[in-house]
Amino acid sequence: MAVACAVAAGLLPQALERADPRDGRAGSVASADVPAAPKSVAGDCRNPEASLKPSGRSGPAVDRIKDRGYLIAGVDQNSFRWGYRNPATKDLEGFDIDLARAIAKDLLGPDGRVVFRAIPTDQRIPALEQRKVDVIVRTMTINCDRIKQVAFSTAYFEAGQQVLVPKGSPVTAFNGTLRGRRVCTAAGSTGEAELRRTSHGAKVTTVPNQLDCLVRLQLGRADAVITDNALAAGQAAQDPSVELVGEPFTREPYGVAMNLGDEDLVRRVNKVLEKYRKGGDDSGWMKAYKRWLEDDLDGIDGPPEPTYKKD
């Protein structure tokens, strides 16, 4: 019945195809074989969320997009409520999709065009470095390791890592109840980084996208999933046989990611976000939240406050 829920949503075949180890991105390793986590860079990175101050001026990156005539946005198409393909309309929908459209509208006018490219979790940074996309709007956490590789806007949402399990599971949280259990997370995600630091004796499997983990959970090939609670809430809405347990054990501020060299685009996106946040219940942010997220993530009063660098 749980798998049937994914089929009905039009998501299962693609998720299984992406999880095929032959694609060179999915992998499975026992907890003892998980490489040691890289040394913390916290000492060199006191405030990773601080971004460049907003500006409406154009520069090389903004001009490149205007000359092309459309924005290329890397997104997810498998995260219910955030970025997913509606099986009825075949359109991409969700909180992140609305934000990408708002950026395109500011850059290119009211009819600003967006070309969406579905990017697996572990390909987000390479896609920006290779300039396959202009922006990544894909529930991407701002952290000290990533700001060395890509530039981020100010935070537009805040989530936290949590554990998703079948109802009735003996797993109660991100703790010793994971010992010996098969735990799934997306490659290149902050969930993977946390499991590399502290696996709690779990047997860790990594896959290209978080939805692949939900499918493995449904098929009995995983006992638990580690992912952002914002994403997991959408998965639980898709499949009522699973639930979040324990409390969030990290803080995950999401930002729009861009190439390190595109400073003018970072400032322009921050200007878009300033406008997107303003207006209280009438703001673009609150309208998107109420449309896509409120049913599964209630009690949120508004977006996180932006933090800027002293430049």
PDB file of C-alpha atoms in Angstrom:
ATOM      1  CA  MET A   1       0.000   0.000   0.000  1.00  0.00           C
ATOM      2  CA  ALA A   2       2.836   2.408   0.851  1.00  0.00           C
ATOM      3  CA  VAL A   3       4.558   1.786  -2.478  1.00  0.00           C
ATOM      4  CA  ALA A   4       1.236   2.294  -4.232  1.00  0.00           C
ATOM      5  CA  CYS A   5       1.155   5.812  -2.751  1.00  0.00           C
ATOM      6  CA  ALA A   6       4.391   6.653  -4.536  1.00  0.00           C
ATOM      7  CA  VAL A   7       3.129   5.111  -7.783  1.00  0.00           C
ATOM      8  CA  ALA A   8      -0.067   7.141  -7.574  1.00  0.00           C
ATOM      9  CA  ALA A   9       2.004  10.293  -7.162  1.00  0.00           C
ATOM     10  CA  GLY A  10       3.901   9.467 -10.334  1.00  0.00           C
ATOM     11  CA  LEU A  11       7.200   9.269  -8.469  1.00  0.00           C
ATOM     12  CA  LEU A  12       8.206   5.637  -7.937  1.00  0.00           C
ATOM     13  CA  PRO A  13       9.551   4.609 -11.372  1.00  0.00           C
ATOM     14  CA  GLN A  14      11.892   7.573 -11.599  1.00  0.00           C
ATOM     15  CA  ALA A  15      13.083   7.144  -8.027  1.00  0.00           C
ATOM     16  CA  LEU A  16      13.957   3.503  -8.636  1.00  0.00           C
ATOM     17  CA  GLU A  17      15.755   4.366 -11.847  1.00  0.00           C
ATOM     18  CA  ARG A  18      17.840   7.030 -10.106  1.00  0.00           C
ATOM     19  CA  ALA A  19      18.716   4.636  -7.272  1.00  0.00           C
ATOM     20  CA  ASP A  20      20.195   2.065  -9.691  1.00  0.00           C
ATOM     21  CA  PRO A  21      23.846   1.581  -8.610  1.00  0.00           C
ATOM     22  CA  ARG A  22      24.819   1.397 -12.288  1.00  0.00           C
ATOM     23  CA  ASP A  23      24.362   5.150 -12.592  1.00  0.00           C
ATOM     24  CA  GLY A  24      27.553   5.537 -10.575  1.00  0.00           C
ATOM     25  CA  ARG A  25      26.012   7.757  -7.922  1.00  0.00           C
ATOM     26  CA  ALA A  26      24.230   5.400  -5.528  1.00  0.00           C
ATOM     27  CA  GLY A  27      26.324   3.497  -3.031  1.00  0.00           C
ATOM     28  CA  SER A  28      26.088   1.436   0.120  1.00  0.00           C
ATOM     29  CA  VAL A  29      28.661   1.137   2.869  1.00  0.00           C
ATOM     30  CA  ALA A  30      28.647  -0.405   6.323  1.00  0.00           C
ATOM     31  CA  SER A  31      29.086   1.993   9.224  1.00  0.00           C
ATOM     32  CA  ALA A  32      32.601   0.742   9.875  1.00  0.00           C
ATOM     33  CA  ASP A  33      33.575   1.684   6.312  1.00  0.00           C
ATOM     34  CA  VAL A  34      32.224   5.221   6.361  1.00  0.00           C
ATOM     35  CA  PRO A  35      35.236   7.538   5.887  1.00  0.00           C
ATOM     36  CA  ALA A  36      36.104   9.886   8.677  1.00  0.00           C
ATOM     37  CA  ALA A  37      34.446  13.276   8.478  1.00  0.00           C
ATOM     38  CA  PRO A  38      36.565  16.157   7.267  1.00  0.00           C
ATOM     39  CA  LYS A  39      37.950  18.368   9.982  1.00  0.00           C
ATOM     40  CA  SER A  40      35.570  21.062  11.113  1.00  0.00           C
ATOM     41  CA  VAL A  41      36.065  24.472   9.597  1.00  0.00           C
ATOM     42  CA  ALA A  42      34.042  26.179  12.312  1.00  0.00           C
ATOM     43  CA  GLY A  43      37.129  28.075  13.458  1.00  0.00           C
ATOM     44  CA  ASP A  44      37.406  29.675  10.019  1.00  0.00           C
ATOM     45  CA  CYS A  45      33.698  30.229   9.534  1.00  0.00           C
ATOM     46  CA  ARG A  46      31.833  31.930  12.311  1.00  0.00           C
ATOM     47  CA  ASN A  47      28.770  32.996  10.355  1.00  0.00           C
ATOM     48  CA  PRO A  48      28.297  31.087   7.072  1.00  0.00           C
ATOM     49  CA  GLU A  49      24.831  32.604   6.573  1.00  0.00           C
ATOM     50  CA  ALA A  50      26.215  36.133   6.165  1.00  0.00           C
ATOM     51  CA  SER A  51      25.778  37.018   2.498  1.00  0.00           C
ATOM     52  CA  LEU A  52      26.550  39.999   0.273  1.00  0.00           C
ATOM     53  CA  LYS A  53      24.387  43.073   0.737  1.00  0.00           C
ATOM     54  CA  PRO A  54      21.509  43.340  -1.748  1.00  0.00           C
ATOM     55  CA  SER A  55      21.763  45.443  -4.880  1.00  0.00           C
ATOM     56  CA  GLY A  56      19.648  45.964  -7.979  1.00  0.00           C
ATOM     57  CA  ARG A  57      22.657  46.702 -10.181  1.00  0.00           C
ATOM     58  CA  SER A  58      23.562  44.485 -13.103  1.00  0.00           C
ATOM     59  CA  GLY A  59      26.954  42.898 -13.627  1.00  0.00           C
ATOM     60  CA  PRO A  60      28.510  40.113 -15.719  1.00  0.00           C
ATOM     61  CA  ALA A  61      26.315  37.318 -14.336  1.00  0.00           C
ATOM     62  CA  VAL A  62      23.039  39.267 -14.481  1.00  0.00           C
ATOM     63  CA  ASP A  63      23.880  40.516 -17.985  1.00  0.00           C
ATOM     64  CA  ARG A  64      24.618  36.960 -19.104  1.00  0.00           C
ATOM     65  CA  ILE A  65      21.143  35.875 -18.028  1.00  0.00           C
ATOM     66  CA  LYS A  66      19.476  38.899 -19.627  1.00  0.00           C
ATOM     67  CA  ASP A  67      21.332  38.374 -22.905  1.00  0.00           C
ATOM     68  CA  ARG A  68      20.326  34.727 -22.947  1.00  0.00           C
ATOM     69  CA  GLY A  69      16.707  35.616 -22.222  1.00  0.00           C
ATOM     70  CA  TYR A  70      16.021  33.048 -19.527  1.00  0.00           C
ATOM     71  CA  LEU A  71      17.211  31.900 -16.103  1.00  0.00           C
ATOM     72  CA  ILE A  72      18.555  28.343 -15.703  1.00  0.00           C
ATOM     73  CA  ALA A  73      17.552  27.041 -12.267  1.00  0.00           C
ATOM     74  CA  GLY A  74      18.711  23.762 -10.760  1.00  0.00           C
ATOM     75  CA  VAL A  75      15.842  22.273  -8.763  1.00  0.00           C
ATOM     76  CA  ASP A  76      14.459  19.039  -7.398  1.00  0.00           C
ATOM     77  CA  GLN A  77      11.513  17.316  -9.055  1.00  0.00           C
ATOM     78  CA  ASN A  78      11.022  14.625  -6.402  1.00  0.00           C
ATOM     79  CA  SER A  79      10.476  16.601  -3.168  1.00  0.00           C
ATOM     80  CA  PHE A  80       6.775  16.930  -2.445  1.00  0.00           C
ATOM     81  CA  ARG A  81       5.811  20.513  -1.521  1.00  0.00           C
ATOM     82  CA  TRP A  82       9.292  21.863  -2.404  1.00  0.00           C
ATOM     83  CA  GLY A  83      10.061  20.897  -5.986  1.00  0.00           C
ATOM     84  CA  TYR A  84       8.065  18.104  -7.596  1.00  0.00           C
ATOM     85  CA  ARG A  85       6.384  17.312 -10.879  1.00  0.00           C
ATOM     86  CA  ASN A  86       2.612  17.304 -10.492  1.00  0.00           C
ATOM     87  CA  PRO A  87       1.472  13.997 -12.072  1.00  0.00           C
ATOM     88  CA  ALA A  88      -1.815  15.561 -13.184  1.00  0.00           C
ATOM     89  CA  THR A  89      -0.449  18.694 -14.874  1.00  0.00           C
ATOM     90  CA  LYS A  90       3.168  17.543 -15.510  1.00  0.00           C
ATOM     91  CA  ASP A  91       4.254  20.961 -14.202  1.00  0.00           C
ATOM     92  CA  LEU A  92       6.960  21.553 -11.614  1.00  0.00           C
ATOM     93  CA  GLU A  93       5.479  22.930  -8.407  1.00  0.00           C
ATOM     94  CA  GLY A  94       6.478  23.771  -4.870  1.00  0.00           C
ATOM     95  CA  PHE A  95       8.003  26.341  -2.534  1.00  0.00           C
ATOM     96  CA  ASP A  96      11.402  26.353  -4.252  1.00  0.00           C
ATOM     97  CA  ILE A  97       9.813  26.521  -7.698  1.00  0.00           C
ATOM     98  CA  ASP A  98       7.862  29.651  -6.710  1.00  0.00           C
ATOM     99  CA  LEU A  99      11.069  31.277  -5.470  1.00  0.00           C
ATOM    100  CA  ALA A 100      12.933  30.469  -8.702  1.00  0.00           C
ATOM    101  CA  ARG A 101      10.102  32.063 -10.684  1.00  0.00           C
ATOM    102  CA  ALA A 102      10.265  35.187  -8.487  1.00  0.00           C
ATOM    103  CA  ILE A 103      13.997  35.514  -9.235  1.00  0.00           C
ATOM    104  CA  ALA A 104      13.371  35.162 -12.983  1.00  0.00           C
ATOM    105  CA  LYS A 105      10.604  37.760 -12.853  1.00  0.00           C
ATOM    106  CA  ASP A 106      12.893  40.286 -11.170  1.00  0.00           C
ATOM    107  CA  LEU A 107      15.736  39.691 -13.629  1.00  0.00           C
ATOM    108  CA  LEU A 108      13.714  39.417 -16.837  1.00  0.00           C
ATOM    109  CA  GLY A 109      10.380  41.117 -16.254  1.00  0.00           C
ATOM    110  CA  PRO A 110       6.862  39.847 -15.482  1.00  0.00           C
ATOM    111  CA  ASP A 111       7.039  37.169 -18.171  1.00  0.00           C
ATOM    112  CA  GLY A 112      10.556  36.108 -17.188  1.00  0.00           C
ATOM    113  CA  ARG A 113      11.276  32.597 -18.425  1.00  0.00           C
ATOM    114  CA  VAL A 114      12.890  29.855 -16.340  1.00  0.00           C
ATOM    115  CA  VAL A 115      14.484  26.681 -17.660  1.00  0.00           C
ATOM    116  CA  PHE A 116      14.387  24.131 -14.841  1.00  0.00           C
ATOM    117  CA  ARG A 117      17.017  21.403 -14.632  1.00  0.00           C
ATOM    118  CA  ALA A 118      16.551  18.521 -12.208  1.00  0.00           C
ATOM    119  CA  ILE A 119      19.814  18.187 -10.272  1.00  0.00           C
ATOM    120  CA  PRO A 120      20.596  15.266  -7.901  1.00  0.00           C
ATOM    121  CA  THR A 121      21.680  16.251  -4.395  1.00  0.00           C
ATOM    122  CA  ASP A 122      25.339  15.379  -4.911  1.00  0.00           C
ATOM    123  CA  GLN A 123      25.496  17.225  -8.252  1.00  0.00           C
ATOM    124  CA  ARG A 124      24.373  20.639  -7.001  1.00  0.00           C
ATOM    125  CA  ILE A 125      27.848  22.087  -6.487  1.00  0.00           C
ATOM    126  CA  PRO A 126      29.355  20.609  -9.692  1.00  0.00           C
ATOM    127  CA  ALA A 127      26.421  22.007 -11.687  1.00  0.00           C
ATOM    128  CA  LEU A 128      27.248  25.510 -10.454  1.00  0.00           C
ATOM    129  CA  GLU A 129      31.004  25.127 -10.852  1.00  0.00           C
ATOM    130  CA  GLN A 130      30.535  23.921 -14.434  1.00  0.00           C
ATOM    131  CA  ARG A 131      27.951  26.663 -15.089  1.00  0.00           C
ATOM    132  CA  LYS A 132      25.277  24.215 -16.129  1.00  0.00           C
ATOM    133  CA  VAL A 133      22.863  26.341 -14.082  1.00  0.00           C
ATOM    134  CA  ASP A 134      22.717  29.957 -12.880  1.00  0.00           C
ATOM    135  CA  VAL A 135      21.180  29.194  -9.494  1.00  0.00           C
ATOM    136  CA  ILE A 136      20.371  26.180  -7.348  1.00  0.00           C
ATOM    137  CA  VAL A 137      17.034  26.533  -5.548  1.00  0.00           C
ATOM    138  CA  ARG A 138      16.831  23.097  -3.974  1.00  0.00           C
ATOM    139  CA  THR A 139      16.582  23.035  -0.164  1.00  0.00           C
ATOM    140  CA  MET A 140      20.362  23.514   0.000  1.00  0.00           C
ATOM    141  CA  THR A 141      21.798  24.124   3.452  1.00  0.00           C
ATOM    142  CA  ILE A 142      24.293  26.945   3.927  1.00  0.00           C
ATOM    143  CA  ASN A 143      27.316  25.676   5.855  1.00  0.00           C
ATOM    144  CA  CYS A 144      31.030  26.276   6.322  1.00  0.00           C
ATOM    145  CA  ASP A 145      32.179  23.592   3.903  1.00  0.00           C
ATOM    146  CA  ARG A 146      29.904  24.667   1.071  1.00  0.00           C
ATOM    147  CA  ILE A 147      30.662  28.397   1.170  1.00  0.00           C
ATOM    148  CA  LYS A 148      34.209  27.507   0.086  1.00  0.00           C
ATOM    149  CA  GLN A 149      32.766  26.103  -3.150  1.00  0.00           C
ATOM    150  CA  VAL A 150      29.667  28.147  -3.963  1.00  0.00           C
ATOM    151  CA  ALA A 151      28.112  31.482  -2.999  1.00  0.00           C
ATOM    152  CA  PHE A 152      24.812  31.671  -1.139  1.00  0.00           C
ATOM    153  CA  SER A 153      22.027  34.154  -0.786  1.00  0.00           C
ATOM    154  CA  THR A 154      20.709  34.958   2.659  1.00  0.00           C
ATOM    155  CA  ALA A 155      18.707  32.142   4.243  1.00  0.00           C
ATOM    156  CA  TYR A 156      15.136  31.851   3.001  1.00  0.00           C
ATOM    157  CA  PHE A 157      14.030  28.924   5.195  1.00  0.00           C
ATOM    158  CA  GLU A 158      15.252  27.033   8.247  1.00  0.00           C
ATOM    159  CA  ALA A 159      14.864  23.300   8.853  1.00  0.00           C
ATOM    160  CA  GLY A 160      16.688  20.581  10.810  1.00  0.00           C
ATOM    161  CA  GLN A 161      17.847  16.996  10.312  1.00  0.00           C
ATOM    162  CA  GLN A 162      15.463  14.405  11.722  1.00  0.00           C
ATOM    163  CA  VAL A 163      14.717  10.673  11.472  1.00  0.00           C
ATOM    164  CA  LEU A 164      11.922   9.252   9.283  1.00  0.00           C
ATOM    165  CA  VAL A 165      10.780   5.676   9.988  1.00  0.00           C
ATOM    166  CA  PRO A 166       7.814   3.354   9.391  1.00  0.00           C
ATOM    167  CA  LYS A 167       5.179   3.743  12.085  1.00  0.00           C
ATOM    168  CA  GLY A 168       5.803   1.284  14.906  1.00  0.00           C
ATOM    169  CA  SER A 169       9.565   1.229  14.320  1.00  0.00           C
ATOM    170  CA  PRO A 170      11.848   0.584  17.326  1.00  0.00           C
ATOM    171  CA  VAL A 171      13.957   3.545  16.152  1.00  0.00           C
ATOM    172  CA  THR A 172      13.088   6.497  18.366  1.00  0.00           C
ATOM    173  CA  ALA A 173      15.511   9.264  17.345  1.00  0.00           C
ATOM    174  CA  PHE A 174      19.029   9.966  16.087  1.00  0.00           C
ATOM    175  CA  ASN A 175      20.502   7.822  18.831  1.00  0.00           C
ATOM    176  CA  GLY A 176      21.599   4.286  19.741  1.00  0.00           C
ATOM    177  CA  THR A 177      18.331   2.779  18.487  1.00  0.00           C
ATOM    178  CA  LEU A 178      19.876   3.100  14.990  1.00  0.00           C
ATOM    179  CA  ARG A 179      22.568   0.524  15.817  1.00  0.00           C
ATOM    180  CA  GLY A 180      22.562  -2.259  13.250  1.00  0.00           C
ATOM    181  CA  ARG A 181      19.743  -0.605  11.292  1.00  0.00           C
ATOM    182  CA  ARG A 182      19.877   0.194   7.573  1.00  0.00           C
ATOM    183  CA  VAL A 183      19.838   3.967   7.343  1.00  0.00           C
ATOM    184  CA  CYS A 184      19.416   5.809   4.039  1.00  0.00           C
ATOM    185  CA  THR A 185      20.382   9.373   3.175  1.00  0.00           C
ATOM    186  CA  ALA A 186      21.161  11.366   0.035  1.00  0.00           C
ATOM    187  CA  ALA A 187      24.771  11.527  -1.142  1.00  0.00           C
ATOM    188  CA  GLY A 188      26.218  14.990  -0.697  1.00  0.00           C
ATOM    189  CA  SER A 189      23.568  15.969   1.866  1.00  0.00           C
ATOM    190  CA  THR A 190      24.070  17.297   5.374  1.00  0.00           C
ATOM    191  CA  GLY A 191      22.407  14.073   6.536  1.00  0.00           C
ATOM    192  CA  GLU A 192      25.317  12.122   5.066  1.00  0.00           C
ATOM    193  CA  ALA A 193      27.782  14.477   6.758  1.00  0.00           C
ATOM    194  CA  GLU A 194      26.103  13.929  10.141  1.00  0.00           C
ATOM    195  CA  LEU A 195      26.158  10.154   9.705  1.00  0.00           C
ATOM    196  CA  ARG A 196      29.848  10.295   8.854  1.00  0.00           C
ATOM    197  CA  ARG A 197      30.445  12.131  12.106  1.00  0.00           C
ATOM    198  CA  THR A 198      28.205   9.914  14.246  1.00  0.00           C
ATOM    199  CA  SER A 199      26.573   6.868  12.675  1.00  0.00           C
ATOM    200  CA  HIS A 200      25.329   5.405  16.001  1.00  0.00           C
ATOM    201  CA  GLY A 201      26.328   1.983  14.620  1.00  0.00           C
ATOM    202  CA  ALA A 202      23.970   2.223  11.637  1.00  0.00           C
ATOM    203  CA  LYS A 203      24.608   0.644   8.240  1.00  0.00           C
ATOM    204  CA  VAL A 204      24.572   3.650   5.935  1.00  0.00           C
ATOM    205  CA  THR A 205      23.307   3.703   2.345  1.00  0.00           C
ATOM    206  CA  THR A 206      23.585   6.775   0.121  1.00  0.00           C
ATOM    207  CA  VAL A 207      21.414   7.475  -2.937  1.00  0.00           C
ATOM    208  CA  PRO A 208      21.169  10.380  -5.422  1.00  0.00           C
ATOM    209  CA  ASN A 209      17.933  11.898  -4.052  1.00  0.00           C
ATOM    210  CA  GLN A 210      15.965  11.841  -0.800  1.00  0.00           C
ATOM    211  CA  LEU A 211      12.903  10.365  -2.505  1.00  0.00           C
ATOM    212  CA  ASP A 212      15.000   7.294  -3.328  1.00  0.00           C
ATOM    213  CA  CYS A 213      15.294   6.779   0.433  1.00  0.00           C
ATOM    214  CA  LEU A 214      11.526   6.934   0.889  1.00  0.00           C
ATOM    215  CA  VAL A 215      11.094   4.269  -1.798  1.00  0.00           C
ATOM    216  CA  ARG A 216      13.693   2.054  -0.097  1.00  0.00           C
ATOM    217  CA  LEU A 217      11.859   2.548   3.193  1.00  0.00           C
ATOM    218  CA  GLN A 218       8.574   1.571   1.532  1.00  0.00           C
ATOM    219  CA  LEU A 219      10.116  -1.536  -0.039  1.00  0.00           C
ATOM    220  CA  GLY A 220      11.690  -2.670   3.219  1.00  0.00           C
ATOM    221  CA  ARG A 221      15.239  -2.034   1.989  1.00  0.00           C
ATOM    222  CA  ALA A 222      15.902   0.616   4.649  1.00  0.00           C
ATOM    223  CA  ASP A 223      14.870   0.904   8.291  1.00  0.00           C
ATOM    224  CA  ALA A 224      15.212   4.677   8.651  1.00  0.00           C
ATOM    225  CA  VAL A 225      15.920   7.832   6.657  1.00  0.00           C
ATOM    226  CA  ILE A 226      17.989  10.807   7.772  1.00  0.00           C
ATOM    227  CA  THR A 227      16.905  13.991   6.040  1.00  0.00           C
ATOM    228  CA  ASP A 228      15.731  17.554   6.663  1.00  0.00           C
ATOM    229  CA  ASN A 229      12.457  17.568   8.576  1.00  0.00           C
ATOM    230  CA  ALA A 230      11.062  20.005   6.007  1.00  0.00           C
ATOM    231  CA  LEU A 231      11.538  17.374   3.290  1.00  0.00           C
ATOM    232  CA  ALA A 232      10.513  14.481   5.520  1.00  0.00           C
ATOM    233  CA  ALA A 233       7.234  16.207   6.416  1.00  0.00           C
ATOM    234  CA  GLY A 234       6.362  16.219   2.717  1.00  0.00           C
ATOM    235  CA  GLN A 235       7.285  12.540   2.436  1.00  0.00           C
ATOM    236  CA  ALA A 236       5.091  11.708   5.426  1.00  0.00           C
ATOM    237  CA  ALA A 237       2.261  13.613   3.719  1.00  0.00           C
ATOM    238  CA  GLN A 238       2.750  11.401   0.639  1.00  0.00           C
ATOM    239  CA  ASP A 239       2.798   8.203   2.682  1.00  0.00           C
ATOM    240  CA  PRO A 240       0.877   8.076   6.017  1.00  0.00           C
ATOM    241  CA  SER A 241       2.618   4.798   6.945  1.00  0.00           C
ATOM    242  CA  VAL A 242       5.812   6.710   7.864  1.00  0.00           C
ATOM    243  CA  GLU A 243       6.489   9.322  10.523  1.00  0.00           C
ATOM    244  CA  LEU A 244       9.151  11.613  11.966  1.00  0.00           C
ATOM    245  CA  VAL A 245      10.579  10.565  15.339  1.00  0.00           C
ATOM    246  CA  GLY A 246      12.754  12.323  17.877  1.00  0.00           C
ATOM    247  CA  GLU A 247      13.694  15.988  17.628  1.00  0.00           C
ATOM    248  CA  PRO A 248      15.666  17.846  14.942  1.00  0.00           C
ATOM    249  CA  PHE A 249      19.355  17.459  15.776  1.00  0.00           C
ATOM    250  CA  THR A 250      20.831  20.089  13.455  1.00  0.00           C
ATOM    251  CA  ARG A 251      19.971  23.551  12.175  1.00  0.00           C
ATOM    252  CA  GLU A 252      19.624  23.762   8.374  1.00  0.00           C
ATOM    253  CA  PRO A 253      19.299  27.262   6.867  1.00  0.00           C
ATOM    254  CA  TYR A 254      18.424  27.009   3.157  1.00  0.00           C
ATOM    255  CA  GLY A 255      19.934  29.461   0.675  1.00  0.00           C
ATOM    256  CA  VAL A 256      19.905  30.002  -3.077  1.00  0.00           C
ATOM    257  CA  ALA A 257      23.322  28.814  -4.311  1.00  0.00           C
ATOM    258  CA  MET A 258      25.314  30.420  -7.124  1.00  0.00           C
ATOM    259  CA  ASN A 259      28.794  30.274  -8.646  1.00  0.00           C
ATOM    260  CA  LEU A 260      31.455  31.873  -6.433  1.00  0.00           C
ATOM    261  CA  GLY A 261      32.317  34.338  -9.186  1.00  0.00           C
ATOM    262  CA  ASP A 262      28.772  35.655  -9.643  1.00  0.00           C
ATOM    263  CA  GLU A 263      28.780  38.314  -6.933  1.00  0.00           C
ATOM    264  CA  ASP A 264      26.405  40.615  -8.813  1.00  0.00           C
ATOM    265  CA  LEU A 265      23.870  37.789  -9.094  1.00  0.00           C
ATOM    266  CA  VAL A 266      24.169  37.036  -5.358  1.00  0.00           C
ATOM    267  CA  ARG A 267      23.402  40.663  -4.543  1.00  0.00           C
ATOM    268  CA  ARG A 268      20.485  40.710  -6.983  1.00  0.00           C
ATOM    269  CA  VAL A 269      18.981  37.523  -5.521  1.00  0.00           C
ATOM    270  CA  ASN A 270      19.299  39.020  -2.038  1.00  0.00           C
ATOM    271  CA  LYS A 271      17.382  42.040  -3.291  1.00  0.00           C
ATOM    272  CA  VAL A 272      14.671  39.695  -4.586  1.00  0.00           C
ATOM    273  CA  LEU A 273      14.542  37.960  -1.205  1.00  0.00           C
ATOM    274  CA  GLU A 274      14.203  41.272   0.645  1.00  0.00           C
ATOM    275  CA  LYS A 275      11.101  42.048  -1.397  1.00  0.00           C
ATOM    276  CA  TYR A 276       9.869  38.426  -1.138  1.00  0.00           C
ATOM    277  CA  ARG A 277       9.964  38.590   2.671  1.00  0.00           C
ATOM    278  CA  LYS A 278       8.192  41.951   3.043  1.00  0.00           C
ATOM    279  CA  GLY A 279       4.486  42.386   3.643  1.00  0.00           C
ATOM    280  CA  GLY A 280       3.717  39.998   6.493  1.00  0.00           C
ATOM    281  CA  ASP A 281       0.875  37.658   5.551  1.00  0.00           C
ATOM    282  CA  ASP A 282       0.696  39.303   2.125  1.00  0.00           C
ATOM    283  CA  SER A 283       4.357  38.706   1.310  1.00  0.00           C
ATOM    284  CA  GLY A 284       5.378  36.371  -1.474  1.00  0.00           C
ATOM    285  CA  TRP A 285       7.137  34.214   1.125  1.00  0.00           C
ATOM    286  CA  MET A 286       4.046  33.773   3.329  1.00  0.00           C
ATOM    287  CA  LYS A 287       1.794  33.116   0.343  1.00  0.00           C
ATOM    288  CA  ALA A 288       4.154  30.352  -0.810  1.00  0.00           C
ATOM    289  CA  TYR A 289       4.426  28.957   2.717  1.00  0.00           C
ATOM    290  CA  LYS A 290       0.659  28.826   3.156  1.00  0.00           C
ATOM    291  CA  ARG A 291       0.169  27.230  -0.234  1.00  0.00           C
ATOM    292  CA  TRP A 292       2.842  24.557  -0.020  1.00  0.00           C
ATOM    293  CA  LEU A 293       4.113  23.999   3.522  1.00  0.00           C
ATOM    294  CA  GLU A 294       1.661  25.090   6.214  1.00  0.00           C
ATOM    295  CA  ASP A 295      -0.316  21.819   6.214  1.00  0.00           C
ATOM    296  CA  ASP A 296       2.809  19.781   7.011  1.00  0.00           C
ATOM    297  CA  LEU A 297       4.969  22.382   8.816  1.00  0.00           C
ATOM    298  CA  ASP A 298       2.586  24.516  10.843  1.00  0.00           C
ATOM    299  CA  GLY A 299       3.510  27.111  13.433  1.00  0.00           C
ATOM    300  CA  ILE A 300       6.017  29.064  11.327  1.00  0.00           C
ATOM    301  CA  ASP A 301       5.490  32.814  11.645  1.00  0.00           C
ATOM    302  CA  GLY A 302       7.701  33.950   8.805  1.00  0.00           C
ATOM    303  CA  PRO A 303      11.057  33.678   7.077  1.00  0.00           C
ATOM    304  CA  PRO A 304      14.412  33.827   8.877  1.00  0.00           C
ATOM    305  CA  GLU A 305      15.971  37.262   9.248  1.00  0.00           C
ATOM    306  CA  PRO A 306      18.734  37.948   6.709  1.00  0.00           C
ATOM    307  CA  THR A 307      22.362  38.356   7.774  1.00  0.00           C
ATOM    308  CA  TYR A 308      24.816  40.375   5.679  1.00  0.00           C
ATOM    309  CA  LYS A 309      28.573  40.687   5.481  1.00  0.00           C
ATOM    310  CA  LYS A 310      30.247  43.956   6.379  1.00  0.00           C
ATOM    311  CA  ASP A 311      31.379  44.929   2.904  1.00  0.00           C
TER     312      ASP A 311
END
